[in-house]
Amino acid sequence: MDGKSEDIRQERINNLKEIMPEVFTEGKVDVEKLKLTLGEDLNLQDERYVLNWAGKAEAFKVLQAQSTATLAPAPEESIDFEKTQNVFIEGENLEVLKVLQKSYYGKIKMIYIDPPYNTGNDSFIYPDKFSESKDEYLKRIGDKDEEGFLLKEGLFRKNSKESGHYHSNWLSMMYPRLFLARNLLRDDGVIFVSIDDNEVHNLRMIMNEVFGAENFISSISRVMKSGGSKGSYFTPNVDFILVYAKNIISTEYFRSPISQDQIANYYNKIESSGNRKGESFGEERVYVAGLDIRPNQRYWIKCPDGSFVIPPGENFPEKIKQGSKITPTSQDGVWKWIFETYEDELKKGNIVFKQTSTSALLDQDGNRSKWNIYNKLWLKDRLEKGVVPSNFIDDYENRQSASELKQLDISFDFAKPAGLIKYLIDIVSVKGDEIVLDFFAGSGTTAHALYLLNKEDGDDRKYICVQLPEKTDEDSEAYKAGYKTIAEICKERIRRVIKKIKKEKEENPDLFADQKKDLDLGMKVFKLKNSNFKIWRNDIAENEKELGKQLDAFENPIKKEAKNENMLWEILLKSGYDLNTKVEEKKISGCPVFLVSDGEMIVCLSKINESVVKEIVKQPPKKCICLDILFAKNDQLKTNTVLQMKDAGVEFRTI
């Protein structure tokens, strides 16, 4: 194992090789062959429509740089660590996204993020090496780990509007994160990004580039607050949520639940006869002005008194009889269905004729008809199917989040309401054990929403929330309450939500009686850490002496502070296992080993001998990983182990 995250650049090259092997010469892309293959679809001109900014090339380097970081478990800060599948990660989100690439590639159903809006008061991590040399840059930042690697927290700073690269800094911060986030989405996955006027235009362009303009779904306007008098020209009452699919062809249409107001005001009629007696329904006109003109949707309909009606227009079918049709022009109105669909609804008893003096329909003499025609919309059917959601949301203002946090006795400014995230999860139809990711977790609204939604319907959705341990303002109420970082606020909010639901369950168990299985009321905490293993550095081995030092250091590649549990999780992540992988500690011939995913992989970190090897190959696992230092001064044991594992069909690796 090389101890590094996925190589994004090499992965893209491999993908290109799969679909276009003919454009490679001696392992590299041949631009001339690419031209021949793509023909007119290849644009190499200098003048073309493209998004560019100062630092874009550097943002790509940041994206392509592999990470050696890992995630260390923090069971003491968790709730039900061994059983829960809800994950909170404390750490810088770009590094975390890189660490998660192998384990969660193509596994996330939905992503919601609320990144910095870039108002001029936001702080975030961004590289700003526009004119500095690398040495100057590292000296100025001055934050390195014990091996000389730059710590990302050293790049955390305020992005002021006075900065010459104000928008560029924000774009450089967002681009690699969105790129890596797209990798994690399933083919039918969707991402929602909250933003305001400061960067909505840039966000739309950058997401078009990363996700493809064809995968744009909508820009939702959300009412943040009602009233107010701030602003010079308009009061800023809305922000936006940009919605993109990973692959629009694979993405199901969104549906939202019917509200109680809709039920009360629309589905307020009761069927008095037939096989749907007692059911609630609403009514909708079969003719509505402004419908798209379709060739088979202008025809005569017979009314209860024997007269015939048709939508307003200038052209009429020659024969006046039921279903007789004519191709409409732009001046003609049409029914919402073709005649066959109307007939089917009529047979089902779903058509209602009503007399009125205001009908828009015409009779066979060209006069205003006394009839209007409606179809019944059954509440039961609509509850099952839902309704197409609006791209305007006015139900979830920020004051609701303030109330939610007050109930939990948590102080945090500018949080989104949990109801908003619940609504978005609902319309995407995240179900079962599907995962929602939020890598700008803030105060933990997404986690809060998941617990509430699972409580309501007994489902088993999972979350992964990522938050940087960003320091709270010393003058803030949160700091005074003892929360030194936003990550601490997030974890505490999750704990209090869990505690509140548990209390509700104890006090009113009947509310949870219909649920098929126990709610997952846990939180598994991990923290971003440097690798537990020493990393070989080519850049410092500039002479024979430096090379000798590195070789001496690598006699034992394990760092002094490394713990077995932390090494185990690093090995799991870098082997492509996720953070909810089942791990069992067991003894084989008296030696402790870890059985991963019901014995699919065995990890040896403490001791190994011939009897352990024999027992392992009897099982055998698909893969076995062992610390190389366990074979110290026993080359024969290592050679025999390699041969026995190979004979047993076990993939054997050492670190």
XYZ file of C-alpha atoms in Angstrom:
655
model
C 0.000 0.000 0.000
C 1.340 3.416 -0.891
C -0.724 5.146 1.836
C -2.144 7.748 -0.560
C -5.659 8.720 -1.621
C -6.992 8.073 -5.121
C -4.913 9.663 -7.892
C -7.591 11.826 -9.550
C -5.449 12.634 -12.599
C -4.546 8.994 -13.243
C -8.145 7.945 -12.754
C -9.277 10.334 -15.524
C -6.521 9.071 -17.799
C -7.614 5.476 -17.162
C -11.222 6.395 -17.950
C -10.122 7.984 -21.228
C -8.048 4.901 -22.075
C -11.116 2.705 -21.626
C -13.281 4.609 -24.089
C -10.601 5.973 -26.464
C -7.487 3.743 -26.371
C -6.631 4.817 -29.931
C -5.630 8.358 -28.857
C -2.719 7.126 -26.687
C 0.834 6.761 -27.904
C 3.417 5.263 -25.539
C 1.044 5.803 -22.624
C 0.377 9.500 -23.283
C -2.449 11.363 -25.033
C -1.591 12.096 -28.669
C -3.332 15.393 -29.453
C -3.176 14.780 -33.224
C -4.931 11.436 -32.833
C -7.463 13.105 -30.536
C -8.184 15.631 -33.295
C -8.743 12.854 -35.816
C -11.008 10.949 -33.449
C -13.175 13.860 -32.331
C -13.130 15.840 -35.565
C -15.255 18.982 -35.345
C -16.140 18.307 -31.701
C -12.625 19.279 -30.583
C -12.115 23.027 -29.971
C -8.476 24.076 -29.641
C -9.014 27.756 -30.441
C -7.910 30.447 -28.002
C -11.234 32.297 -28.295
C -14.047 30.183 -26.891
C -16.634 30.248 -24.111
C -14.806 29.155 -20.978
C -14.773 29.884 -17.242
C -11.389 31.120 -16.087
C -9.997 32.916 -13.061
C -6.684 33.774 -11.436
C -5.566 30.590 -9.693
C -7.576 28.034 -11.659
C -4.431 26.124 -12.623
C -3.411 26.060 -8.959
C -6.890 24.794 -8.000
C -6.353 21.869 -10.373
C -3.000 21.109 -8.754
C -4.667 21.128 -5.344
C -7.322 18.774 -6.690
C -4.806 16.386 -8.247
C -2.458 16.293 -5.239
C -2.896 12.972 -3.457
C -3.539 12.968 0.270
C -1.722 10.792 2.797
C -4.173 11.716 5.569
C -6.463 9.296 7.377
C -9.455 9.287 9.705
C -9.010 8.260 13.331
C -11.986 6.972 15.343
C -13.079 8.922 18.422
C -15.395 6.483 20.245
C -15.258 8.588 23.417
C -17.017 11.435 21.554
C -19.460 9.115 19.798
C -22.834 7.618 20.660
C -23.180 3.861 20.076
C -19.985 3.796 17.976
C -20.069 0.039 17.257
C -23.657 -0.060 15.966
C -24.517 3.319 14.453
C -24.050 4.054 10.764
C -24.305 7.839 11.062
C -20.874 9.423 10.637
C -19.514 12.781 11.770
C -16.012 13.725 10.584
C -14.058 16.563 12.128
C -11.526 17.936 9.680
C -10.756 20.047 6.626
C -13.294 18.994 4.017
C -11.050 18.878 0.920
C -8.706 16.394 2.590
C -11.668 14.440 3.950
C -13.242 14.229 0.472
C -9.961 12.867 -0.866
C -9.757 10.298 1.939
C -13.330 9.161 1.189
C -12.836 8.685 -2.571
C -11.937 4.972 -2.502
C -14.549 4.004 0.075
C -17.543 6.029 -1.122
C -17.005 6.472 -4.858
C -20.461 6.392 -6.480
C -22.293 5.582 -3.221
C -23.910 8.868 -2.109
C -27.577 9.454 -3.012
C -27.760 13.147 -2.112
C -25.404 15.961 -1.164
C -26.491 19.179 0.506
C -23.964 21.910 1.279
C -24.217 25.442 2.613
C -20.758 26.844 1.758
C -19.500 30.349 2.609
C -21.520 32.905 0.629
C -18.391 35.046 0.147
C -19.923 38.171 1.633
C -16.521 39.653 2.481
C -16.699 38.456 6.081
C -16.298 34.727 5.411
C -13.209 32.721 6.259
C -12.324 29.566 4.382
C -9.376 27.550 3.141
C -7.947 28.558 -0.198
C -4.532 28.603 -1.867
C -3.411 32.038 -3.024
C -0.082 31.268 -4.725
C -0.667 33.663 -7.585
C 2.736 35.322 -7.594
C 4.743 33.809 -4.732
C 7.361 31.139 -5.117
C 6.749 27.889 -3.249
C 9.461 28.673 -0.676
C 8.068 32.152 -0.018
C 4.606 30.745 0.369
C 5.612 28.037 2.846
C 7.674 30.497 4.891
C 4.802 32.944 5.070
C 2.279 30.312 6.176
C 4.765 28.490 8.388
C 2.401 25.682 9.398
C 3.889 22.257 8.711
C 3.613 18.869 10.331
C 6.526 16.879 11.709
C 7.378 15.551 8.254
C 7.377 18.935 6.565
C 3.892 18.728 5.044
C 1.827 21.901 5.054
C -1.161 21.738 7.378
C -4.358 22.812 5.622
C -5.539 24.761 8.666
C -2.697 27.173 7.952
C -4.572 28.262 4.836
C -7.739 29.176 6.746
C -8.253 32.916 6.518
C -10.751 35.679 5.883
C -11.501 36.464 2.227
C -11.998 40.225 2.214
C -13.665 42.149 -0.627
C -10.566 44.326 -0.668
C -8.581 41.300 -1.856
C -7.443 41.507 -5.455
C -8.594 37.909 -5.906
C -11.850 38.084 -3.959
C -13.969 36.011 -6.386
C -11.000 33.952 -7.572
C -10.216 32.789 -4.028
C -13.787 31.567 -3.607
C -13.754 29.755 -6.941
C -10.414 28.137 -6.122
C -11.867 26.932 -2.839
C -15.086 25.543 -4.369
C -13.833 23.907 -7.570
C -11.842 20.933 -6.199
C -14.465 20.222 -3.544
C -17.313 20.107 -6.069
C -15.222 17.930 -8.383
C -14.542 15.370 -5.641
C -18.142 15.567 -4.432
C -19.394 14.631 -7.899
C -17.239 11.493 -7.792
C -19.002 10.376 -4.620
C -22.532 10.708 -6.040
C -24.367 7.693 -7.370
C -25.356 7.812 -11.014
C -28.860 8.850 -9.900
C -27.475 11.180 -7.223
C -28.316 14.865 -6.760
C -26.502 17.825 -5.185
C -28.114 20.936 -3.616
C -25.938 24.004 -2.958
C -27.200 27.032 -1.007
C -25.880 30.413 -2.113
C -26.868 34.089 -2.337
C -26.407 36.919 -4.829
C -22.688 37.359 -4.105
C -21.602 34.215 -5.964
C -24.711 32.612 -7.505
C -23.565 33.575 -11.013
C -20.087 32.089 -10.486
C -21.483 29.000 -8.777
C -23.772 28.315 -11.743
C -20.824 28.512 -14.151
C -18.515 26.392 -12.032
C -21.183 23.729 -11.531
C -21.918 23.728 -15.262
C -18.237 22.950 -15.786
C -17.997 20.248 -13.103
C -21.413 18.584 -13.514
C -22.244 19.556 -17.101
C -24.841 22.167 -18.087
C -27.115 19.345 -19.261
C -27.345 18.102 -15.646
C -28.681 21.399 -14.296
C -32.104 20.801 -12.712
C -33.181 24.094 -11.172
C -32.343 27.238 -9.245
C -34.662 27.344 -6.237
C -35.505 30.692 -4.638
C -35.963 30.358 -0.872
C -37.474 33.056 1.331
C -34.933 33.672 4.116
C -37.052 36.208 5.957
C -40.258 38.170 5.621
C -40.265 41.955 5.701
C -37.216 43.963 6.703
C -35.869 47.192 5.247
C -32.187 46.469 4.605
C -30.713 47.028 1.172
C -30.341 50.073 -1.061
C -32.641 49.102 -3.930
C -34.361 45.892 -2.815
C -34.636 44.158 0.540
C -32.651 40.888 0.260
C -35.350 38.400 1.305
C -34.311 35.324 -0.716
C -31.306 33.138 -1.236
C -30.918 30.333 -3.757
C -30.363 26.586 -3.941
C -28.735 25.314 -7.142
C -29.708 21.750 -7.998
C -27.677 19.450 -10.267
C -27.858 15.766 -11.107
C -24.808 13.615 -11.632
C -26.561 12.061 -14.626
C -29.927 13.621 -15.504
C -30.933 10.555 -17.539
C -30.670 8.333 -14.453
C -32.339 10.794 -12.065
C -35.940 10.181 -11.075
C -38.388 13.095 -11.175
C -38.804 14.923 -7.866
C -42.079 14.707 -5.985
C -43.086 16.549 -2.825
C -45.725 15.488 -0.302
C -49.125 17.196 -0.329
C -49.456 19.756 2.448
C -52.291 19.826 4.976
C -53.390 23.189 3.534
C -53.681 21.640 0.064
C -55.702 18.759 1.469
C -58.043 21.092 3.376
C -58.522 23.599 0.536
C -58.460 21.357 -2.525
C -59.190 17.706 -1.719
C -62.294 18.646 0.229
C -65.001 16.625 -1.554
C -66.165 13.123 -0.526
C -67.278 10.447 -3.014
C -70.849 9.377 -2.239
C -71.126 6.214 -4.345
C -69.239 3.601 -6.323
C -66.147 1.604 -5.425
C -64.390 4.735 -4.110
C -67.216 5.737 -1.816
C -66.012 7.745 1.178
C -62.721 8.797 -0.461
C -61.610 12.447 -0.643
C -61.037 14.085 -4.005
C -60.486 17.434 -5.708
C -61.593 18.600 -9.144
C -59.623 19.983 -12.087
C -60.921 21.352 -15.393
C -60.386 19.190 -18.459
C -59.908 22.376 -20.518
C -57.463 25.031 -19.291
C -56.380 28.005 -21.407
C -52.756 28.033 -22.472
C -52.194 24.272 -22.858
C -49.612 23.259 -25.480
C -51.222 22.637 -28.882
C -51.293 18.872 -29.605
C -52.752 17.411 -32.845
C -55.181 14.898 -31.262
C -56.548 16.992 -28.430
C -59.304 19.047 -30.099
C -62.534 17.040 -30.361
C -66.257 17.091 -29.470
C -67.466 15.841 -26.071
C -71.109 14.915 -25.509
C -72.807 16.459 -22.435
C -75.617 14.999 -20.269
C -78.325 16.985 -22.131
C -77.201 15.693 -25.542
C -75.362 18.858 -26.569
C -71.702 18.823 -27.617
C -68.838 21.024 -26.386
C -65.332 21.881 -27.543
C -62.656 24.335 -26.306
C -62.800 27.876 -27.790
C -61.220 28.363 -31.206
C -61.803 28.951 -34.892
C -61.668 25.416 -36.332
C -64.228 22.661 -35.720
C -64.480 18.973 -36.681
C -66.780 18.336 -39.671
C -68.914 15.750 -37.861
C -70.615 16.677 -34.609
C -70.268 13.492 -32.610
C -68.442 12.160 -29.553
C -64.672 12.050 -30.203
C -64.791 13.617 -33.679
C -61.535 15.589 -33.929
C -59.649 18.172 -35.984
C -55.991 19.227 -35.993
C -55.857 22.519 -34.063
C -54.100 25.706 -35.141
C -52.395 28.217 -32.859
C -55.774 29.986 -32.479
C -57.533 26.901 -31.100
C -57.877 25.631 -27.563
C -57.346 21.926 -26.754
C -58.384 19.468 -24.046
C -55.630 18.306 -21.696
C -56.001 14.684 -22.921
C -56.397 12.781 -26.149
C -59.910 11.339 -26.590
C -58.914 7.793 -25.596
C -57.689 9.031 -22.203
C -60.899 11.019 -21.710
C -62.994 7.922 -22.517
C -60.996 5.869 -20.016
C -61.544 8.453 -17.262
C -65.275 8.637 -18.146
C -65.630 4.856 -17.736
C -63.908 5.043 -14.336
C -66.480 7.585 -13.173
C -63.851 10.332 -12.870
C -65.587 12.899 -15.134
C -67.922 15.535 -13.685
C -70.244 17.821 -15.743
C -71.370 21.065 -14.102
C -73.698 23.771 -15.387
C -72.394 27.333 -15.236
C -72.924 30.719 -16.837
C -69.177 31.398 -17.158
C -67.993 28.429 -19.197
C -65.305 29.080 -21.819
C -66.444 26.045 -23.846
C -68.396 26.372 -27.112
C -71.415 24.275 -28.155
C -72.194 22.824 -31.608
C -73.787 26.125 -32.669
C -70.682 28.147 -31.789
C -72.297 29.689 -28.718
C -71.060 29.721 -25.122
C -71.971 26.354 -23.564
C -73.698 26.054 -20.218
C -71.409 23.151 -19.294
C -67.945 22.881 -17.720
C -66.164 19.532 -17.505
C -63.973 18.430 -14.594
C -62.006 15.333 -13.673
C -61.641 13.950 -10.171
C -58.184 13.864 -8.551
C -58.185 11.322 -5.746
C -56.346 12.255 -2.563
C -55.204 8.673 -1.959
C -53.561 8.526 -5.409
C -51.913 11.917 -4.939
C -50.564 11.004 -1.507
C -48.835 8.015 -3.072
C -47.465 9.894 -6.102
C -46.842 13.316 -4.541
C -46.840 16.546 -6.536
C -44.218 18.296 -8.654
C -42.389 20.673 -6.275
C -42.122 24.394 -6.941
C -38.787 26.139 -7.457
C -39.977 28.781 -4.994
C -39.897 27.891 -1.285
C -41.488 30.148 1.308
C -42.128 27.640 4.110
C -38.668 27.514 5.691
C -37.380 30.879 6.851
C -34.242 31.347 8.945
C -36.275 32.279 12.021
C -37.376 28.630 12.187
C -33.758 27.504 12.602
C -33.302 30.051 15.374
C -36.289 28.497 17.148
C -34.943 24.948 16.638
C -31.575 25.858 18.122
C -33.184 27.733 21.017
C -35.145 24.587 21.940
C -31.835 22.711 22.082
C -30.135 25.548 23.968
C -27.537 25.895 21.185
C -26.242 29.271 19.988
C -25.354 29.554 16.291
C -25.983 32.220 13.657
C -27.234 31.738 10.093
C -28.145 28.035 10.301
C -30.637 26.647 7.787
C -33.918 25.217 9.132
C -33.975 21.435 9.575
C -37.364 21.490 7.841
C -35.730 22.767 4.643
C -33.274 19.866 4.505
C -36.059 17.406 5.378
C -38.060 18.774 2.451
C -35.137 18.395 0.015
C -34.425 14.842 1.198
C -38.112 14.060 0.791
C -38.454 15.335 -2.782
C -35.357 13.392 -3.875
C -36.929 10.331 -2.202
C -33.886 9.249 -0.195
C -34.964 5.905 1.264
C -33.724 2.807 3.082
C -30.064 2.936 3.991
C -29.156 5.554 1.356
C -26.607 8.203 2.363
C -26.847 11.999 2.541
C -23.517 13.884 2.625
C -22.921 17.407 3.945
C -19.284 18.533 3.900
C -20.015 22.077 5.139
C -21.959 20.763 8.124
C -21.940 23.955 10.223
C -24.180 23.478 13.242
C -25.398 20.055 12.048
C -28.718 20.905 10.391
C -28.477 18.018 7.898
C -27.912 15.453 10.655
C -30.801 16.979 12.633
C -33.086 16.675 9.588
C -32.159 13.003 9.045
C -33.006 12.055 12.632
C -36.356 13.855 12.419
C -37.283 12.290 9.086
C -36.328 8.782 10.229
C -38.330 9.336 13.419
C -41.391 10.270 11.378
C -41.418 7.352 8.949
C -39.202 4.736 10.641
C -36.771 4.624 7.711
C -33.024 4.059 7.982
C -31.355 6.859 6.010
C -27.695 7.579 6.873
C -25.625 10.743 6.950
C -21.988 11.734 6.668
C -21.353 15.237 8.023
C -17.964 16.941 7.746
C -16.978 20.083 9.635
C -13.658 21.879 10.075
C -12.765 22.628 13.720
C -13.087 26.326 12.890
C -12.631 28.509 15.969
C -15.690 30.339 17.256
C -15.524 34.089 17.789
C -14.427 34.844 21.354
C -17.236 37.397 21.649
C -19.905 34.938 20.492
C -22.480 33.298 22.747
C -21.257 29.892 21.556
C -17.708 30.601 22.755
C -18.993 31.874 26.093
C -21.030 28.661 26.417
C -17.823 26.635 26.080
C -17.832 25.763 22.385
C -14.372 26.629 21.117
C -14.985 25.343 17.573
C -17.930 24.988 15.197
C -17.255 21.236 15.079
C -17.940 21.092 18.830
C -21.262 22.908 18.299
C -22.204 20.441 15.568
C -21.453 17.372 17.680
C -23.301 18.775 20.686
C -26.369 19.615 18.615
C -26.449 16.035 17.313
C -26.148 14.671 20.860
C -29.032 16.846 22.057
C -31.265 15.892 19.121
C -30.609 12.221 19.888
C -31.315 12.768 23.583
C -34.566 14.588 22.771
C -35.844 11.799 20.486
C -34.902 9.123 23.041
C -36.863 11.016 25.681
C -39.879 11.276 23.368
C -39.655 7.545 22.753
C -39.600 6.766 26.478
C -42.511 9.094 27.251
C -44.688 8.057 24.316
C -43.670 4.610 22.970
C -46.936 4.285 21.010
C -45.643 6.890 18.530
C -42.896 4.464 17.502
C -44.944 1.239 17.703
C -45.378 0.869 13.904
C -41.675 1.078 13.138
C -40.215 -2.168 11.814
C -36.827 -1.705 13.476
C -35.168 0.459 16.076
C -34.155 3.941 15.037
C -30.433 4.505 14.579
C -29.936 7.126 17.282
C -26.162 7.122 17.214
C -23.200 9.129 15.913
C -19.820 7.701 14.941
C -17.106 10.363 15.248
C -13.881 10.347 13.231
C -11.161 12.978 13.073
C -8.876 13.859 10.177
C -5.295 12.974 11.126
C -1.893 12.570 9.542
C -1.053 9.059 8.411
C 0.020 6.562 11.058
C 2.792 5.519 8.706
C 5.891 7.406 7.662
C 5.644 8.766 4.134
C 8.567 8.428 1.752
C 9.515 11.884 0.475
C 11.447 12.124 -2.770
C 11.668 15.908 -2.529
C 13.957 15.935 0.521
C 16.284 13.100 -0.500
C 18.508 15.475 -2.477
C 21.831 13.835 -1.623
C 23.264 10.549 -0.358
C 23.188 11.686 3.285
C 19.505 12.678 3.178
C 18.686 9.423 1.385
C 20.486 7.483 4.122
C 18.445 9.267 6.792
C 15.192 8.314 5.088
C 16.292 4.694 4.718
C 17.192 4.528 8.410
C 13.847 6.050 9.361
C 12.014 3.473 7.293
C 13.434 0.487 9.166
C 10.207 0.929 11.113
C 7.666 2.787 8.962
C 5.183 3.158 11.842
C 5.102 6.459 13.698
C 5.745 6.364 17.432
C 2.281 7.657 18.379
C 0.401 5.237 16.086
C -2.259 3.053 17.725
C -3.506 -0.262 16.367
C -7.117 0.937 16.094
C -6.066 4.034 14.147
C -3.823 1.988 11.852
C -6.685 -0.439 11.258
C -9.072 2.289 10.088
C -6.403 3.809 7.861
C -5.833 0.416 6.248
C -9.591 -0.065 5.800
C -10.085 3.327 4.140
C -7.094 2.934 1.853
C -8.322 -0.547 0.914
C -11.696 0.854 -0.127
C -13.800 -0.158 2.899
C -16.317 2.365 4.227
C -16.640 3.748 7.754
C -19.459 1.358 8.653
C -17.536 -1.774 7.778
C -18.048 -4.591 10.260
C -14.805 -5.304 12.158
C -14.296 -8.113 14.667
C -11.201 -8.557 16.832
C -10.301 -12.205 17.233
C -7.374 -14.401 18.256
C -5.855 -16.884 15.834
C -3.327 -19.232 17.451
C -3.114 -16.817 20.343
C -2.349 -13.803 18.137
C -4.851 -10.919 17.907
C -6.093 -10.167 14.375
C -8.924 -8.109 12.885
C -11.579 -9.836 10.759
C -13.002 -7.314 8.300
C -16.418 -7.633 6.644
C -17.157 -11.125 7.977
C -13.653 -12.378 7.253
C -13.334 -11.009 3.721
C -10.041 -9.424 4.827
C -7.760 -10.172 7.779
C -5.440 -7.522 9.215
C -2.462 -8.452 11.414
C -0.939 -5.598 13.420
C 0.520 -7.208 16.563
C 2.211 -10.524 15.865
C 2.544 -13.219 13.227
C 4.065 -16.702 13.139
C 3.806 -19.921 11.154
C 0.750 -21.227 13.017
C -1.114 -17.943 12.450
C -0.335 -18.124 8.720
C -1.572 -21.739 8.546
C -4.845 -20.838 10.238
C -5.383 -17.848 7.947
C -4.906 -19.860 4.731
C -7.384 -22.469 6.018
C -10.211 -19.898 6.086
C -9.117 -18.267 3.604
C -9.895 -14.528 3.267
C -9.754 -12.685 -0.047
C -7.060 -10.392 1.273
C -4.598 -10.289 4.160
C -2.621 -7.212 5.218
C 0.241 -7.343 7.684
C 2.808 -4.931 9.100
C 6.161 -5.621 7.470
C 7.963 -5.020 10.751
C 6.358 -8.177 12.171
C 8.722 -10.142 9.883
C 11.815 -8.262 11.166
C 14.915 -10.483 11.038
C 12.877 -13.428 9.764
C 13.023 -13.339 5.972
C 12.215 -17.055 5.763
C 8.863 -16.557 7.544
C 7.956 -13.721 5.178
C 8.906 -15.729 2.082
C 6.899 -18.741 3.259
C 3.937 -16.520 4.107
C 3.956 -14.958 0.636
C 4.056 -18.415 -1.014
C 1.342 -19.946 1.211
C -0.969 -16.984 0.708
C -0.460 -17.144 -3.059
C -1.201 -20.873 -3.141
C -4.395 -20.290 -1.145
C -5.528 -17.511 -3.518
C -5.154 -14.812 -0.853
C -4.031 -11.335 -1.916
C -1.231 -10.632 0.577
C 0.217 -7.194 1.233
C 2.580 -5.714 3.792
C 3.005 -2.168 5.057
